[in-house]
């Protein structure tokens, strides 16, 4: 939502209920929360419309790694750019896959 303060901060959401307007609203909310609390981050949020329970661990890993590459190629991910965090349908495992993918392909 806002790159006026970087890095951006926000969660990565995997849910079959993800909608673009909701993701934009949540990114704006994170921007406002950081500003009100004087936390030096901009607001961000990302999501994929999938139900994680419908995919195997191997499939989720492939989806997460590909999503990471696409975000990085577009300049939405990287040191000083975005601080991803887990959200609905994601956790430590997905964040680990993202960090590993970024390190081994872009970083």
PDB file of C-alpha atoms in Angstrom:
ATOM      1  CA  UNK A   1       0.000   0.000   0.000  1.00  0.00           C
ATOM      2  CA  UNK A   2       2.600   2.570   1.010  1.00  0.00           C
ATOM      3  CA  UNK A   3       6.296   2.694   0.204  1.00  0.00           C
ATOM      4  CA  UNK A   4       6.726   6.124   1.829  1.00  0.00           C
ATOM      5  CA  UNK A   5       8.328   4.344   4.750  1.00  0.00           C
ATOM      6  CA  UNK A   6      10.374   1.302   3.967  1.00  0.00           C
ATOM      7  CA  UNK A   7      10.630  -1.495   4.522  1.00  0.00           C
ATOM      8  CA  UNK A   8       6.970  -2.402   4.277  1.00  0.00           C
ATOM      9  CA  UNK A   9       5.436  -4.751   6.810  1.00  0.00           C
ATOM     10  CA  UNK A  10       2.566  -7.135   6.256  1.00  0.00           C
ATOM     11  CA  UNK A  11       1.364 -10.695   6.160  1.00  0.00           C
ATOM     12  CA  UNK A  12       1.252 -13.333   3.459  1.00  0.00           C
ATOM     13  CA  UNK A  13      -2.218 -14.874   3.310  1.00  0.00           C
ATOM     14  CA  UNK A  14      -3.248 -18.180   1.708  1.00  0.00           C
ATOM     15  CA  UNK A  15      -7.021 -18.554   1.844  1.00  0.00           C
ATOM     16  CA  UNK A  16      -9.812 -19.498  -0.507  1.00  0.00           C
ATOM     17  CA  UNK A  17     -11.543 -16.320   0.704  1.00  0.00           C
ATOM     18  CA  UNK A  18      -8.783 -13.906  -0.396  1.00  0.00           C
ATOM     19  CA  UNK A  19     -10.121 -10.967  -2.365  1.00  0.00           C
ATOM     20  CA  UNK A  20      -8.140  -8.118  -3.899  1.00  0.00           C
ATOM     21  CA  UNK A  21     -10.146  -5.393  -2.128  1.00  0.00           C
ATOM     22  CA  UNK A  22      -9.643  -7.092   1.235  1.00  0.00           C
ATOM     23  CA  UNK A  23      -5.880  -7.383   0.686  1.00  0.00           C
ATOM     24  CA  UNK A  24      -5.685  -3.693  -0.266  1.00  0.00           C
ATOM     25  CA  UNK A  25      -7.726  -2.695   2.789  1.00  0.00           C
ATOM     26  CA  UNK A  26      -5.551  -4.761   5.119  1.00  0.00           C
ATOM     27  CA  UNK A  27      -2.394  -3.205   3.629  1.00  0.00           C
ATOM     28  CA  UNK A  28      -3.842   0.269   4.227  1.00  0.00           C
ATOM     29  CA  UNK A  29      -4.732  -0.682   7.778  1.00  0.00           C
ATOM     30  CA  UNK A  30      -1.143  -1.824   8.388  1.00  0.00           C
ATOM     31  CA  UNK A  31       0.112   1.513   7.023  1.00  0.00           C
ATOM     32  CA  UNK A  32      -2.117   3.391   9.464  1.00  0.00           C
ATOM     33  CA  UNK A  33      -1.235   1.142  12.411  1.00  0.00           C
ATOM     34  CA  UNK A  34       2.481   1.645  11.810  1.00  0.00           C
ATOM     35  CA  UNK A  35       2.047   5.414  11.420  1.00  0.00           C
ATOM     36  CA  UNK A  36      -0.069   5.817  14.566  1.00  0.00           C
ATOM     37  CA  UNK A  37       2.424   3.832  16.627  1.00  0.00           C
ATOM     38  CA  UNK A  38       5.384   5.560  14.925  1.00  0.00           C
ATOM     39  CA  UNK A  39       6.761   2.213  13.787  1.00  0.00           C
ATOM     40  CA  UNK A  40       9.132   2.882  10.860  1.00  0.00           C
ATOM     41  CA  UNK A  41       7.416   0.624   8.315  1.00  0.00           C
ATOM     42  CA  UNK A  42       5.023   1.075   5.429  1.00  0.00           C
ATOM     43  CA  UNK A  43       2.003  -1.180   5.065  1.00  0.00           C
ATOM     44  CA  UNK A  44       1.783  -4.256   2.899  1.00  0.00           C
ATOM     45  CA  UNK A  45      -0.219  -7.441   2.486  1.00  0.00           C
ATOM     46  CA  UNK A  46      -0.194 -10.239  -0.076  1.00  0.00           C
ATOM     47  CA  UNK A  47      -2.445 -13.185  -0.696  1.00  0.00           C
ATOM     48  CA  UNK A  48      -3.116 -16.165  -2.887  1.00  0.00           C
ATOM     49  CA  UNK A  49      -6.659 -17.460  -3.282  1.00  0.00           C
ATOM     50  CA  UNK A  50      -6.102 -21.101  -2.364  1.00  0.00           C
ATOM     51  CA  UNK A  51      -7.204 -23.381   0.422  1.00  0.00           C
ATOM     52  CA  UNK A  52      -3.941 -24.751   1.869  1.00  0.00           C
ATOM     53  CA  UNK A  53      -5.678 -27.905   3.112  1.00  0.00           C
ATOM     54  CA  UNK A  54      -6.426 -28.843  -0.511  1.00  0.00           C
ATOM     55  CA  UNK A  55      -2.712 -29.069  -1.376  1.00  0.00           C
ATOM     56  CA  UNK A  56       0.090 -31.396  -0.328  1.00  0.00           C
ATOM     57  CA  UNK A  57       3.126 -30.004   1.466  1.00  0.00           C
ATOM     58  CA  UNK A  58       5.143 -30.382  -1.745  1.00  0.00           C
ATOM     59  CA  UNK A  59       2.543 -28.466  -3.748  1.00  0.00           C
ATOM     60  CA  UNK A  60       2.375 -25.697  -1.115  1.00  0.00           C
ATOM     61  CA  UNK A  61       6.151 -25.409  -1.187  1.00  0.00           C
ATOM     62  CA  UNK A  62       6.137 -25.031  -4.982  1.00  0.00           C
ATOM     63  CA  UNK A  63       3.346 -22.427  -4.812  1.00  0.00           C
ATOM     64  CA  UNK A  64       5.125 -20.469  -2.072  1.00  0.00           C
ATOM     65  CA  UNK A  65       8.479 -20.514  -3.824  1.00  0.00           C
ATOM     66  CA  UNK A  66       6.983 -19.403  -7.148  1.00  0.00           C
ATOM     67  CA  UNK A  67       5.017 -16.636  -5.415  1.00  0.00           C
ATOM     68  CA  UNK A  68       8.249 -15.473  -3.769  1.00  0.00           C
ATOM     69  CA  UNK A  69      10.108 -15.298  -7.090  1.00  0.00           C
ATOM     70  CA  UNK A  70       7.262 -13.349  -8.713  1.00  0.00           C
ATOM     71  CA  UNK A  71       7.096 -10.855  -5.825  1.00  0.00           C
ATOM     72  CA  UNK A  72      10.875 -10.374  -5.931  1.00  0.00           C
ATOM     73  CA  UNK A  73      10.964  -9.951  -9.732  1.00  0.00           C
ATOM     74  CA  UNK A  74       8.408  -7.154  -9.429  1.00  0.00           C
ATOM     75  CA  UNK A  75      10.432  -5.431  -6.706  1.00  0.00           C
ATOM     76  CA  UNK A  76       7.984  -6.181  -3.887  1.00  0.00           C
ATOM     77  CA  UNK A  77      10.315  -8.340  -1.806  1.00  0.00           C
ATOM     78  CA  UNK A  78      13.823  -7.963  -0.505  1.00  0.00           C
ATOM     79  CA  UNK A  79      15.981  -6.397   2.191  1.00  0.00           C
ATOM     80  CA  UNK A  80      14.841  -2.871   2.890  1.00  0.00           C
ATOM     81  CA  UNK A  81      11.743  -3.363   0.690  1.00  0.00           C
ATOM     82  CA  UNK A  82       9.344  -5.693   2.496  1.00  0.00           C
ATOM     83  CA  UNK A  83       9.258  -7.636   5.745  1.00  0.00           C
ATOM     84  CA  UNK A  84       6.880 -10.542   5.092  1.00  0.00           C
ATOM     85  CA  UNK A  85       5.115 -12.201   7.987  1.00  0.00           C
ATOM     86  CA  UNK A  86       2.769 -15.150   8.333  1.00  0.00           C
ATOM     87  CA  UNK A  87      -0.977 -14.599   8.179  1.00  0.00           C
ATOM     88  CA  UNK A  88      -4.029 -16.774   7.458  1.00  0.00           C
ATOM     89  CA  UNK A  89      -2.947 -20.107   5.988  1.00  0.00           C
ATOM     90  CA  UNK A  90       0.773 -19.430   6.322  1.00  0.00           C
ATOM     91  CA  UNK A  91       3.280 -19.893   9.108  1.00  0.00           C
ATOM     92  CA  UNK A  92       6.938 -20.393   9.906  1.00  0.00           C
ATOM     93  CA  UNK A  93       7.305 -23.060   7.240  1.00  0.00           C
ATOM     94  CA  UNK A  94       6.130 -20.784   4.421  1.00  0.00           C
ATOM     95  CA  UNK A  95       8.284 -17.906   5.692  1.00  0.00           C
ATOM     96  CA  UNK A  96      11.278 -20.262   5.684  1.00  0.00           C
ATOM     97  CA  UNK A  97      10.549 -21.287   2.086  1.00  0.00           C
ATOM     98  CA  UNK A  98      10.276 -17.614   1.113  1.00  0.00           C
ATOM     99  CA  UNK A  99      13.577 -16.687   2.773  1.00  0.00           C
ATOM    100  CA  UNK A 100      15.353 -19.675   1.234  1.00  0.00           C
ATOM    101  CA  UNK A 101      13.949 -18.961  -2.225  1.00  0.00           C
ATOM    102  CA  UNK A 102      14.903 -15.299  -2.083  1.00  0.00           C
ATOM    103  CA  UNK A 103      18.416 -16.087  -0.837  1.00  0.00           C
ATOM    104  CA  UNK A 104      19.047 -18.716  -3.509  1.00  0.00           C
ATOM    105  CA  UNK A 105      17.537 -16.925  -6.509  1.00  0.00           C
ATOM    106  CA  UNK A 106      17.565 -13.160  -6.069  1.00  0.00           C
ATOM    107  CA  UNK A 107      19.672 -12.365  -3.016  1.00  0.00           C
TER     108      UNK A 107
END
